Short mmCIF file of N, CA and C in Angstrom, two decimals:
data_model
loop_
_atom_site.label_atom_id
_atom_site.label_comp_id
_atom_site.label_asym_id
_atom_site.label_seq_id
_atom_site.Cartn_x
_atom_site.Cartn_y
_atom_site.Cartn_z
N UNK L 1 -2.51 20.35 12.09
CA UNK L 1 -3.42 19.82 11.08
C UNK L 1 -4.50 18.95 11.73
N UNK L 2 -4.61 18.35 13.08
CA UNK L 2 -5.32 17.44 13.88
C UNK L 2 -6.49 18.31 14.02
N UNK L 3 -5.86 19.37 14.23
CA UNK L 3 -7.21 20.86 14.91
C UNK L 3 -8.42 20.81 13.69
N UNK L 4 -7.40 21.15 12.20
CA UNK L 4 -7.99 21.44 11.46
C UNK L 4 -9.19 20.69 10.83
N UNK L 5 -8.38 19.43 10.81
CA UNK L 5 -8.95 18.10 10.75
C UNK L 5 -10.04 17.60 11.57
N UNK L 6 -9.90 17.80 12.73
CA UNK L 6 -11.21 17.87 14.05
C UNK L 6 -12.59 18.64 13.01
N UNK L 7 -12.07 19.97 13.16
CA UNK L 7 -12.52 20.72 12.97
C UNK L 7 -13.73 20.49 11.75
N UNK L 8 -13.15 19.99 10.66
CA UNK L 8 -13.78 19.92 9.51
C UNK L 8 -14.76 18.45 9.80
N UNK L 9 -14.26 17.21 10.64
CA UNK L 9 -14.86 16.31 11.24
C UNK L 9 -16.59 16.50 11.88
N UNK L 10 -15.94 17.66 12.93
CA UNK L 10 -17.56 18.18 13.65
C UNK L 10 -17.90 18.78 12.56
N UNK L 11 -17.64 20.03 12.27
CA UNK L 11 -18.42 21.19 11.08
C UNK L 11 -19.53 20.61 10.62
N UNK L 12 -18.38 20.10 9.51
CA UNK L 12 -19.09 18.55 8.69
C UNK L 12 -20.53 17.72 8.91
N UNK L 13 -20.41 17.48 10.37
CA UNK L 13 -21.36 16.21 10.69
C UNK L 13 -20.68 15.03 10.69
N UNK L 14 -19.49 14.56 10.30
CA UNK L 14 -19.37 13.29 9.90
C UNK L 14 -19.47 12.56 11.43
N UNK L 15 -18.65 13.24 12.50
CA UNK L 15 -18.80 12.43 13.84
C UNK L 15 -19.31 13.60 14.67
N UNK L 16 -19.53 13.16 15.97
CA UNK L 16 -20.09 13.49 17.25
C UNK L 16 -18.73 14.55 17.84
N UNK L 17 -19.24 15.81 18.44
CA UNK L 17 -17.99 16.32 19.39
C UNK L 17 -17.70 15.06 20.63
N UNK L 18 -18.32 14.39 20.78
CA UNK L 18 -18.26 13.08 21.60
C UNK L 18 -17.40 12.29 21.45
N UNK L 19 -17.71 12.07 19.98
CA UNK L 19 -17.09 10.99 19.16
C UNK L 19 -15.46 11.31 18.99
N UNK L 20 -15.57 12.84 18.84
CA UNK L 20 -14.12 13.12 18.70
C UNK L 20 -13.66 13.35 19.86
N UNK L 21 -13.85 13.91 21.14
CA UNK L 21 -13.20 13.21 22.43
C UNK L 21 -12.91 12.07 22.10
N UNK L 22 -13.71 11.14 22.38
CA UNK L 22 -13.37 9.42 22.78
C UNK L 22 -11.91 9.30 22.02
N UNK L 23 -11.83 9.74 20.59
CA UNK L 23 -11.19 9.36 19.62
C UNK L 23 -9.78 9.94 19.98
N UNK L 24 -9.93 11.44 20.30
CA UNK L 24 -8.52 11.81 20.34
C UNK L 24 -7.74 11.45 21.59
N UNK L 25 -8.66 10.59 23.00
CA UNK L 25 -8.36 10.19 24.04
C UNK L 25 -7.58 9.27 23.57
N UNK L 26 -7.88 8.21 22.93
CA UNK L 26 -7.82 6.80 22.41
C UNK L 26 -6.64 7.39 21.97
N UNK L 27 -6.38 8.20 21.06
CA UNK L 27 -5.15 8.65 20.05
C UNK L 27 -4.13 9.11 20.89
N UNK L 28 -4.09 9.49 22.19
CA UNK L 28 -3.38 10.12 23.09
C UNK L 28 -2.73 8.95 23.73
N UNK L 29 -3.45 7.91 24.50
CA UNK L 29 -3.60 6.75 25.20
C UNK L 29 -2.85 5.71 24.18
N UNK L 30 -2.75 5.45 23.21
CA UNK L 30 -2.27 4.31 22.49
C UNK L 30 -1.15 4.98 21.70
N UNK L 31 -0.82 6.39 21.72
CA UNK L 31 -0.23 6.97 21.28
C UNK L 31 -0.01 6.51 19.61
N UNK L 32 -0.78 6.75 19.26
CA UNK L 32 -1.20 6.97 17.80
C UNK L 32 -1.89 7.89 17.03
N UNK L 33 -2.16 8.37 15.49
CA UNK L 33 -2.59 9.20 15.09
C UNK L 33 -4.15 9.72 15.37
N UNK L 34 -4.61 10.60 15.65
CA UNK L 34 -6.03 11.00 15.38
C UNK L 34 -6.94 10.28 14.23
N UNK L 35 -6.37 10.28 13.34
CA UNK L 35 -7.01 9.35 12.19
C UNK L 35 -6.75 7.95 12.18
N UNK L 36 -6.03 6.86 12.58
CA UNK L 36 -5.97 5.92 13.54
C UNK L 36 -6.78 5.47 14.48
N UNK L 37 -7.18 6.56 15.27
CA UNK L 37 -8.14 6.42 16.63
C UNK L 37 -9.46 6.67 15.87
N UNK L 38 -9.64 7.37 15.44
CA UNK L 38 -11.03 7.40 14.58
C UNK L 38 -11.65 5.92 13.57
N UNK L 39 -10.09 5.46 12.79
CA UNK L 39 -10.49 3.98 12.37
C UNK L 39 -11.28 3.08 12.73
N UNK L 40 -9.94 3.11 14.47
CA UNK L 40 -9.86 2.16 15.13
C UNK L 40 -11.43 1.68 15.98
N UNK L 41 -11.75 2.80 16.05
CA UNK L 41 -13.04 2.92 17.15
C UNK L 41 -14.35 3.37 16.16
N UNK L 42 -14.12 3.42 14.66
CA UNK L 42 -14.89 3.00 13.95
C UNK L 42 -16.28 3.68 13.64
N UNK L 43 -15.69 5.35 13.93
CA UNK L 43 -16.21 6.00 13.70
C UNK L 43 -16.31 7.03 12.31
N UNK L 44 -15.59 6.70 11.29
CA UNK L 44 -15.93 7.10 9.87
C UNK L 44 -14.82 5.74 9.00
N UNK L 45 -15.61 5.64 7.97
CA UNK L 45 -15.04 4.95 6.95
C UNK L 45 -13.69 5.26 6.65
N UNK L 46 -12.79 4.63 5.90
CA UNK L 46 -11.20 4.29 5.46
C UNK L 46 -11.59 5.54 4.37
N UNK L 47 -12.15 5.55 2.80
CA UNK L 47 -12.18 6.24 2.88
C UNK L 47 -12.64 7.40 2.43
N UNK L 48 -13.96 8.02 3.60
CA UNK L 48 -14.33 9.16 3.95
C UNK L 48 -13.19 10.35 4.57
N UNK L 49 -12.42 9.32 5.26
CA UNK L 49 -11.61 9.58 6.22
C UNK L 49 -10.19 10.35 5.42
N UNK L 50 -9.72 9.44 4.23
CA UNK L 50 -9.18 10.14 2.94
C UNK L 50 -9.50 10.97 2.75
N UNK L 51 -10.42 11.11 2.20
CA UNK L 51 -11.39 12.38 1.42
C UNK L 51 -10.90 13.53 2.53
N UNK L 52 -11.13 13.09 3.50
CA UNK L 52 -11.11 14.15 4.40
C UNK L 52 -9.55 15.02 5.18
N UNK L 53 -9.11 14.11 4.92
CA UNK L 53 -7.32 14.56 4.80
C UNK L 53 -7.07 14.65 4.08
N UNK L 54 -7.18 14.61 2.71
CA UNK L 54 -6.32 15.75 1.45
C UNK L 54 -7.25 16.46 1.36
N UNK L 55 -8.34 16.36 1.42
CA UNK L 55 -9.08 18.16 1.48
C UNK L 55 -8.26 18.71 2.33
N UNK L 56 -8.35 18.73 3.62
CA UNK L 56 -7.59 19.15 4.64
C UNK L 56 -6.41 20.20 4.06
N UNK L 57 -5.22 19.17 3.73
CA UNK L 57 -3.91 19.03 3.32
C UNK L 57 -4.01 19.59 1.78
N UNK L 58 -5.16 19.96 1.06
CA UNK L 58 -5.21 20.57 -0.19
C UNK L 58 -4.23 19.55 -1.11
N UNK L 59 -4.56 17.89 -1.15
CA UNK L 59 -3.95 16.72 -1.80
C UNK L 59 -5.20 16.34 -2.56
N UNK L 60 -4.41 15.71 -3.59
CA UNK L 60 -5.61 14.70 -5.10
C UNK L 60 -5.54 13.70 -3.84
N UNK L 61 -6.95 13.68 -4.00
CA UNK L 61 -7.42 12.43 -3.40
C UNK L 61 -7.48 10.93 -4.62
N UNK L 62 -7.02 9.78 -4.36
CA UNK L 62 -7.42 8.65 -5.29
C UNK L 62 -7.95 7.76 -3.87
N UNK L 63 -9.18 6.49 -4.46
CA UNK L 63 -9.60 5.34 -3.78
C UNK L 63 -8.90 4.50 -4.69
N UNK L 64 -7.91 3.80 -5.16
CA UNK L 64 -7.72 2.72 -5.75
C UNK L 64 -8.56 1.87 -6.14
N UNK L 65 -9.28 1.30 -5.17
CA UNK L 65 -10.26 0.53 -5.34
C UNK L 65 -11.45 0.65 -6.18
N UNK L 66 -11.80 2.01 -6.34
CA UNK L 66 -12.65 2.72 -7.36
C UNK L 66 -11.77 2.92 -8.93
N UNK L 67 -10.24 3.28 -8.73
CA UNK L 67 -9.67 3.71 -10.17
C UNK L 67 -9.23 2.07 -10.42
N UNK L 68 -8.55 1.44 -9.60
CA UNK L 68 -7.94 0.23 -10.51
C UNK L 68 -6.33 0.90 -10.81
N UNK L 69 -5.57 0.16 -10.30
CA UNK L 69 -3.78 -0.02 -10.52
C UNK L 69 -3.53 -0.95 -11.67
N UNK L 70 -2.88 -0.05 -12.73
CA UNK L 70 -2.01 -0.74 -13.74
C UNK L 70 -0.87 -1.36 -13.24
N UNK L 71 -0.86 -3.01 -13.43
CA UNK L 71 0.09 -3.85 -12.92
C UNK L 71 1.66 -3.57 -13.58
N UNK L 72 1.51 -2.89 -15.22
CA UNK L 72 2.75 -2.94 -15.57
C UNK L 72 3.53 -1.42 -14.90
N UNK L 73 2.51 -0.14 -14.62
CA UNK L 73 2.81 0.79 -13.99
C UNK L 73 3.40 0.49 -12.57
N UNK L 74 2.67 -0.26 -11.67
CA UNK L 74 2.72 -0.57 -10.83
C UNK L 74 4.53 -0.98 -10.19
N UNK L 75 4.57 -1.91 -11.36
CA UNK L 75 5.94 -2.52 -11.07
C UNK L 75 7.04 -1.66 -11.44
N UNK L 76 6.90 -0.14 -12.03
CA UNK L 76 7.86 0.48 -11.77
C UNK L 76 8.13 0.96 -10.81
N UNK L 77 7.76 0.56 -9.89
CA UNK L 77 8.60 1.17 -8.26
C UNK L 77 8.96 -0.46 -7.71
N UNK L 78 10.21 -0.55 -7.42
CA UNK L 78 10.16 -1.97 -6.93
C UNK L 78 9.29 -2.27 -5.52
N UNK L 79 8.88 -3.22 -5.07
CA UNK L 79 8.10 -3.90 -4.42
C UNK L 79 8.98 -3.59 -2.78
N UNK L 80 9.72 -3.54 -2.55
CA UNK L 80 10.31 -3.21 -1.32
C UNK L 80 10.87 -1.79 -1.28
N UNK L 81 10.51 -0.78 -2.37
CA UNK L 81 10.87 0.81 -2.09
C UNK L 81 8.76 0.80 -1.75
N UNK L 82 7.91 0.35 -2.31
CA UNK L 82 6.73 0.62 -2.48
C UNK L 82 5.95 0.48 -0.93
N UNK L 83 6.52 -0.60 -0.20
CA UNK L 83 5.92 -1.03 0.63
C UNK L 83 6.74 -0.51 1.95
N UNK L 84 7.96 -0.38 1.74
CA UNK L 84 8.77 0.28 2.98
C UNK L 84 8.17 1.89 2.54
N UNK L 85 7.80 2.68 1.69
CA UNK L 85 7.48 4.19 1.88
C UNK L 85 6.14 4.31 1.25
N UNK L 86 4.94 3.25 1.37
CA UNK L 86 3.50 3.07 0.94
C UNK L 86 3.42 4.18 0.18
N UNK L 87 4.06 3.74 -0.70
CA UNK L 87 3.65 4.31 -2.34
C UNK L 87 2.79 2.93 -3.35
N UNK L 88 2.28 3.65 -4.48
CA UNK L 88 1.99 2.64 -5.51
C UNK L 88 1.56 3.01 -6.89
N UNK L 89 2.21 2.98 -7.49
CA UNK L 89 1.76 3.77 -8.85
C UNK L 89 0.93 3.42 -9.65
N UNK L 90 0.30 3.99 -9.88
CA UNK L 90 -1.56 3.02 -10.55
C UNK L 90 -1.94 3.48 -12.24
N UNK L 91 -1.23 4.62 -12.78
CA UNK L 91 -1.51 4.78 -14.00
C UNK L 91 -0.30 6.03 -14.57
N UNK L 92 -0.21 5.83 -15.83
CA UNK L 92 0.88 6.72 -16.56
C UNK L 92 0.00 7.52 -17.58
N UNK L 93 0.19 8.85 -17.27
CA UNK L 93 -0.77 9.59 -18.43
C UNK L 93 0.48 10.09 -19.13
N UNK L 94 0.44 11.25 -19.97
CA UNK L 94 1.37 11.98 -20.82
C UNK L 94 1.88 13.36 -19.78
N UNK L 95 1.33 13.53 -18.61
CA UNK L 95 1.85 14.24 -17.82
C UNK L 95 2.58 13.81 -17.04
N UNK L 96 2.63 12.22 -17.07
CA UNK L 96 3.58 12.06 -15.73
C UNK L 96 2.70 10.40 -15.04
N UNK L 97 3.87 10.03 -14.21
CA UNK L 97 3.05 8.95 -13.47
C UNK L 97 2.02 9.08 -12.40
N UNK L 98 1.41 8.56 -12.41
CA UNK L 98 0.44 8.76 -11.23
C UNK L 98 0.87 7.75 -9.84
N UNK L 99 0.45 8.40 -8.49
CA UNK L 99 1.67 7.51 -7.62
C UNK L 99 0.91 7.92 -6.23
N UNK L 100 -0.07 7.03 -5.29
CA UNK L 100 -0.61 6.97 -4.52
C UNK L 100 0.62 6.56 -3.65
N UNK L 101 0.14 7.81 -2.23
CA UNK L 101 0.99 7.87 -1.34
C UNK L 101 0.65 7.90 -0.09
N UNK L 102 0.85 7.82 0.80
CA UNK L 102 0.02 8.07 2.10
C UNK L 102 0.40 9.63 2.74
N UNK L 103 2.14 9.60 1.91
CA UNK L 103 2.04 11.05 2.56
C UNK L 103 2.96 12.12 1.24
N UNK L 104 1.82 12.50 0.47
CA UNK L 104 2.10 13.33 -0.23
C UNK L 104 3.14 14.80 -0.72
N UNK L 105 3.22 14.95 0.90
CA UNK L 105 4.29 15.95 1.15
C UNK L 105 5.60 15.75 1.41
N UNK L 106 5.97 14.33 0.88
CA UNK L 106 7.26 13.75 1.04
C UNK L 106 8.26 14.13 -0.46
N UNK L 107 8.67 15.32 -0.16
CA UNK L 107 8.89 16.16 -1.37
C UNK L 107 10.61 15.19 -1.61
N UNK L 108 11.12 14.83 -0.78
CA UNK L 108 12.65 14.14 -1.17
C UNK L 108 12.14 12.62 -1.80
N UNK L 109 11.09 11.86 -1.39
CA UNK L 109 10.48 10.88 -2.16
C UNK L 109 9.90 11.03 -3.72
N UNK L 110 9.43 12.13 -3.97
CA UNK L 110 8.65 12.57 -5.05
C UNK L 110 10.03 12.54 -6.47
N UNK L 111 11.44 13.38 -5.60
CA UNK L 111 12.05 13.94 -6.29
C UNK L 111 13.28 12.20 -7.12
N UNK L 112 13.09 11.84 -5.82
CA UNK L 112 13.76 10.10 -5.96
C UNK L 112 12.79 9.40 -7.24
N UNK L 113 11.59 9.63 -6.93
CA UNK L 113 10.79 8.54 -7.69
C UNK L 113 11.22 9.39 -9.30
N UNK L 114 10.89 10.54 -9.35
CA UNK L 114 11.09 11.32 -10.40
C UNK L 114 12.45 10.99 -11.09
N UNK L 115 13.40 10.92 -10.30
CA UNK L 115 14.73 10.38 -10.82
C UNK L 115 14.80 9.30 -11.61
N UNK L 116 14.55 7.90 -10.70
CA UNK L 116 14.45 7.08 -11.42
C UNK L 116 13.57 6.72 -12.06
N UNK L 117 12.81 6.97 -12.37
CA UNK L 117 11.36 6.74 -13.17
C UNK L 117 11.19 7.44 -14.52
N UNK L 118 12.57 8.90 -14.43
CA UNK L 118 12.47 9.39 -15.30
C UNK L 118 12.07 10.14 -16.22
N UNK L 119 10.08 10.56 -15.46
CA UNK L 119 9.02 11.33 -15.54
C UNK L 119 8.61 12.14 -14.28
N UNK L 120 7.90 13.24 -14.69
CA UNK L 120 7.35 13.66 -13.80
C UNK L 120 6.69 12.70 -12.49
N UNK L 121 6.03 12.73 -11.66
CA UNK L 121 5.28 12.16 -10.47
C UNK L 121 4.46 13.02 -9.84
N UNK L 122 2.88 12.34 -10.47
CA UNK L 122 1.33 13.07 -9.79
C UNK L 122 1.11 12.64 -8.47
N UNK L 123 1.97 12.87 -7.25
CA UNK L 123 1.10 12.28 -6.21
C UNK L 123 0.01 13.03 -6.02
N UNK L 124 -1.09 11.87 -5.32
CA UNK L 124 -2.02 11.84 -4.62
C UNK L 124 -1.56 11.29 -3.85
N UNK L 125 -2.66 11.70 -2.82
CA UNK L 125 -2.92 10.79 -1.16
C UNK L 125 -4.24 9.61 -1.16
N UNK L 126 -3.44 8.60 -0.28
CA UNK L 126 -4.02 6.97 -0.74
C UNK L 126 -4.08 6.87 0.94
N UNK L 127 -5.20 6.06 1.64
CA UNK L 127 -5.05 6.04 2.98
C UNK L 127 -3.96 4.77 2.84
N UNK L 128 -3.27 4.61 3.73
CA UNK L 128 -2.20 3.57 3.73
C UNK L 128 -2.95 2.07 3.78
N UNK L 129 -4.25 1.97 4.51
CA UNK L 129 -5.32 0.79 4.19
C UNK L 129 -5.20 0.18 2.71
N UNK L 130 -5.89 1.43 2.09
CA UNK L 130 -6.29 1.25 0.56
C UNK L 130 -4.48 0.77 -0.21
N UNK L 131 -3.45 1.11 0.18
CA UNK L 131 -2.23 1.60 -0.66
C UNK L 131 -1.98 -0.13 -0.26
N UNK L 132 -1.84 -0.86 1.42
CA UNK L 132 -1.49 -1.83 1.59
C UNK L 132 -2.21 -3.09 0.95
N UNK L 133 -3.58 -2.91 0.83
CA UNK L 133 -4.58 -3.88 0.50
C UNK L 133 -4.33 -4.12 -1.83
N UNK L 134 -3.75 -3.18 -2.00
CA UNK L 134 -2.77 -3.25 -3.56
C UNK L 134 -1.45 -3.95 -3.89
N UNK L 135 -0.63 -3.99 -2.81
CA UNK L 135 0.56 -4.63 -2.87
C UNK L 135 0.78 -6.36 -3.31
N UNK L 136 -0.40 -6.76 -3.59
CA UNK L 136 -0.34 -8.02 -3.89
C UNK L 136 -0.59 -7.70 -5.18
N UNK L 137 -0.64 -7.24 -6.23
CA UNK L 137 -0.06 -6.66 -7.07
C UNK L 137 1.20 -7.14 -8.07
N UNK L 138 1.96 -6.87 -6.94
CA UNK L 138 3.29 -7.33 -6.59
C UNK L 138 3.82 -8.78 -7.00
N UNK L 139 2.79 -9.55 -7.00
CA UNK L 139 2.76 -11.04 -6.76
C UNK L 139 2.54 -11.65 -7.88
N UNK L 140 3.66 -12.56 -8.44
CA UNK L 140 3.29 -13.21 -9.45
C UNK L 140 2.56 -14.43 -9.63
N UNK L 141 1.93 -14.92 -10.73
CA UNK L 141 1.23 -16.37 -10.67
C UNK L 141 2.47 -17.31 -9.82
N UNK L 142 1.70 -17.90 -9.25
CA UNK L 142 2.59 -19.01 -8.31
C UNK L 142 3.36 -19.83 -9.45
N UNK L 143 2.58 -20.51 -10.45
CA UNK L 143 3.25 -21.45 -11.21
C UNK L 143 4.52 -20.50 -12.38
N UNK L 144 4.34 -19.17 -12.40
CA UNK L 144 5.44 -18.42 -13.16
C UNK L 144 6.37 -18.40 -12.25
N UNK L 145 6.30 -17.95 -11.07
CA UNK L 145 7.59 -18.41 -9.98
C UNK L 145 8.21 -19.50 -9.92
N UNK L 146 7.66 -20.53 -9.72
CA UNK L 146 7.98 -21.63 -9.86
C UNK L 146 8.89 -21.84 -11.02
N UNK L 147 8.34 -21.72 -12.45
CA UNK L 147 9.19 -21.65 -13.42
C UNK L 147 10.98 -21.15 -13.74
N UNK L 148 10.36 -19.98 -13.09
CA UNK L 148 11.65 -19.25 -13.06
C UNK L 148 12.51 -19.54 -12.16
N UNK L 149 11.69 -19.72 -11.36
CA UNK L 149 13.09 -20.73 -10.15
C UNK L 149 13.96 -21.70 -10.46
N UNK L 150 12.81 -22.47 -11.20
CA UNK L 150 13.77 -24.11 -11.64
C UNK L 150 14.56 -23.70 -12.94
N UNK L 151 14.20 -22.38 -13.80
CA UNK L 151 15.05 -22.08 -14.94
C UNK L 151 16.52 -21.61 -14.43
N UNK L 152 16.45 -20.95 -13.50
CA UNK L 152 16.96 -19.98 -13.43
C UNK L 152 18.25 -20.87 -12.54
N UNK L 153 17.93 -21.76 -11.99
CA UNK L 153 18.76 -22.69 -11.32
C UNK L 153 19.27 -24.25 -12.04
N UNK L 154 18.24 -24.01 -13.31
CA UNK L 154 19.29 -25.24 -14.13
C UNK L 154 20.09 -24.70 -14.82
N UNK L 155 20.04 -23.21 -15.03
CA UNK L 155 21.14 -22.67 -16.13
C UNK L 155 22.28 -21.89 -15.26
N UNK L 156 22.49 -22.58 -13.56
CA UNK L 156 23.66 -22.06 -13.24
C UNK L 156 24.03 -23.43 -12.22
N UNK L 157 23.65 -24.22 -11.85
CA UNK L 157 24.33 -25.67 -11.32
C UNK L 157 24.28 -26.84 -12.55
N UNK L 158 24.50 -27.94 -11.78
CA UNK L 158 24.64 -28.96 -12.56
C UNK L 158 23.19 -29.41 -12.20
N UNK L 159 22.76 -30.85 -12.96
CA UNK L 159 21.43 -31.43 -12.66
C UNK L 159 20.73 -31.59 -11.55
N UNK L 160 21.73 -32.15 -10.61
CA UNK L 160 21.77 -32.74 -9.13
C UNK L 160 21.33 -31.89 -8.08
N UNK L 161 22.42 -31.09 -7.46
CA UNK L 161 22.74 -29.73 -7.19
C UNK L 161 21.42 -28.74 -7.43
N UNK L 162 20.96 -27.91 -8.78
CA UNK L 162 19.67 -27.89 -9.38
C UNK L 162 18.20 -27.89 -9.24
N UNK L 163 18.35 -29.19 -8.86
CA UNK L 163 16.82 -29.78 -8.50
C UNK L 163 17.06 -29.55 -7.08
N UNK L 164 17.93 -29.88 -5.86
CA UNK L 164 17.79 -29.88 -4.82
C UNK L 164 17.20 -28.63 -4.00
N UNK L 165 18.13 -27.51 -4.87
CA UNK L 165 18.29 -25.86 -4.58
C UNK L 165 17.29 -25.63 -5.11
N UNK L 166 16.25 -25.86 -6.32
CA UNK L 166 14.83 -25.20 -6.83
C UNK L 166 13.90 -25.68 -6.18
N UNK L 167 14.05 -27.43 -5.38
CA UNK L 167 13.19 -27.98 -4.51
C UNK L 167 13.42 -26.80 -2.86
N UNK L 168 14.05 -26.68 -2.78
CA UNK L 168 13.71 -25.50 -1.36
C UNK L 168 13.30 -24.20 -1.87
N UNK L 169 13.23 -23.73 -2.71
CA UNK L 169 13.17 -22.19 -3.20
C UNK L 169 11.72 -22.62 -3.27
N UNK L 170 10.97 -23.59 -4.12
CA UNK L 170 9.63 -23.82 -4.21
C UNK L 170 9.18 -23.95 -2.72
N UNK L 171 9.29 -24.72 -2.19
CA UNK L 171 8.94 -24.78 -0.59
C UNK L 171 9.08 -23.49 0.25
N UNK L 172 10.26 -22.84 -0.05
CA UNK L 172 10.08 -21.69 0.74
C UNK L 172 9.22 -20.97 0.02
N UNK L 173 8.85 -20.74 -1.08
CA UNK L 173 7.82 -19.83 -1.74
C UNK L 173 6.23 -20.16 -1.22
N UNK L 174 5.96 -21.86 -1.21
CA UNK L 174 4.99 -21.90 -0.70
C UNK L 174 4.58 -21.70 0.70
N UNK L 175 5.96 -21.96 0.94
CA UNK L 175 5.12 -21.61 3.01
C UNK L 175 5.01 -20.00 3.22
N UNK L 176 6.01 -19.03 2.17
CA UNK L 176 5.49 -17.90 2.82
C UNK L 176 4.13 -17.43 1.98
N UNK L 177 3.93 -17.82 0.67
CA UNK L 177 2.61 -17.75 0.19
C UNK L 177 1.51 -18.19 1.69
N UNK L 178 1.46 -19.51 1.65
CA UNK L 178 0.54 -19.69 2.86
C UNK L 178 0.21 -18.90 4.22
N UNK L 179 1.97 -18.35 4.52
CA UNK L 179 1.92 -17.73 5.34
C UNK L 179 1.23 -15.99 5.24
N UNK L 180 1.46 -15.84 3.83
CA UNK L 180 0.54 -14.43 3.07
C UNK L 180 -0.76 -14.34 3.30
N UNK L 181 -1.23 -15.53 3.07
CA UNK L 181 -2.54 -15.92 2.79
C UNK L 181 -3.25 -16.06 4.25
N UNK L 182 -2.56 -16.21 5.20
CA UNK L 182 -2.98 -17.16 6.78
C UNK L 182 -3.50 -18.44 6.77
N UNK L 183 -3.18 -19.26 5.80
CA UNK L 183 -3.45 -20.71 5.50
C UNK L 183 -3.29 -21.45 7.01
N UNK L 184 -3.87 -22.16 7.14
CA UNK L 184 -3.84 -23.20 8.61
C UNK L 184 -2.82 -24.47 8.04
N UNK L 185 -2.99 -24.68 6.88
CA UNK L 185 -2.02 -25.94 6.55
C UNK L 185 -1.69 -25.73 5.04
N UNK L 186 -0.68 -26.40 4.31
CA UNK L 186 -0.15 -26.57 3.12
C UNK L 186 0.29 -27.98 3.31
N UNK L 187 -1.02 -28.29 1.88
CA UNK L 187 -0.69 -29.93 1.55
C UNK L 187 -0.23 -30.15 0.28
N UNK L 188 0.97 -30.79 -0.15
CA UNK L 188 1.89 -30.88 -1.14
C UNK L 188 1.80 -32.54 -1.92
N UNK L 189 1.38 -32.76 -2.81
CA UNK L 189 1.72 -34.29 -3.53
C UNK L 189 2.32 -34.22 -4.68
#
């Protein structure tokens, strides 16, 4: 599919037969994908570069960024099946869910999601860029976390006990928030 993919690359115009040396050197050398090395060295857009692998691969292409992910859709795939197999489900029609993937032909994934989900499943192909840059998504208002932490821990210790255990759960929430974010510091009063 690299050939094919080349192939439609030059045809195309989009890059240089140059361009695609350098690229598939780079892809050889760092031992990474052809479409990777093309990113990397920044020779076609995230995604053009889509577009151009499910044509390829005869896949629905989606940009997320152009359709917009339904948050309540979204959260039917939990947050650690979504991000360990860069899936993300962005809308529910009457045919079925819709479910951006990076790799579409993952026919034992399709059949899992279908299971539990209970509906059919429209994949498309999502460059894994576009699929990762959605996962915050995922993320609830800071102060609803918070909430639920301290609820959720006064209605199973005593007062004492309680506050101590919701005071670290908040702290650990904020340092890895910060740490989400690449914050240089977190100041607390």
């Amino acid at each position: 599919t690299s050939e094919k993919l080349a192939k439609y690359l030059t045809d195309g115009q989009f890059i240089t037969p140059e361009q695609l040396t350098a690229a598939q050197e780079h892809a050889e050398i760092k031992k990474i994908s052809l479409e990777k090395a093309l990113l990397a060295k920044e020779y076609i857009k995230d995604e053009e570069l889509g577009q151009l692998v499910a044509q390829v691969k005869g896949w629905l292409f989606v940009n997320l960024a152009q359709v917009g992910v339904n948050e309540k859709v979204a959260r039917l795939i939990p947050e650690r099946v979504a991000k360990k197999q860069q899936v993300i489900a962005f809308d529910k029609t009457e045919e079925g869910i819709k479910v951006a993937m990076s790799n579409p032909d993952d026919t034992s994934l399709i059949h899992l999601l279908e299971k539990s989900l209970n509906t059919k499943v429209i994949a498309y192909y999502c460059t894994t860029q576009d699929i990762i840059s959605h996962f915050d998504i995922y993320k609830r208002d800071i102060s609803e976390e918070f909430d639920k932490i301290v609820k959720a821990e006064a209605a199973q210790a005593s007062i004492g006990e309680a506050k101590e255990s919701s005071t670290i759960q908040i702290v650990d929430l904020l340092i890895q928030r910060g740490y989400e974010n690449q914050a240089s510091d977190i100041h607390i009063e």
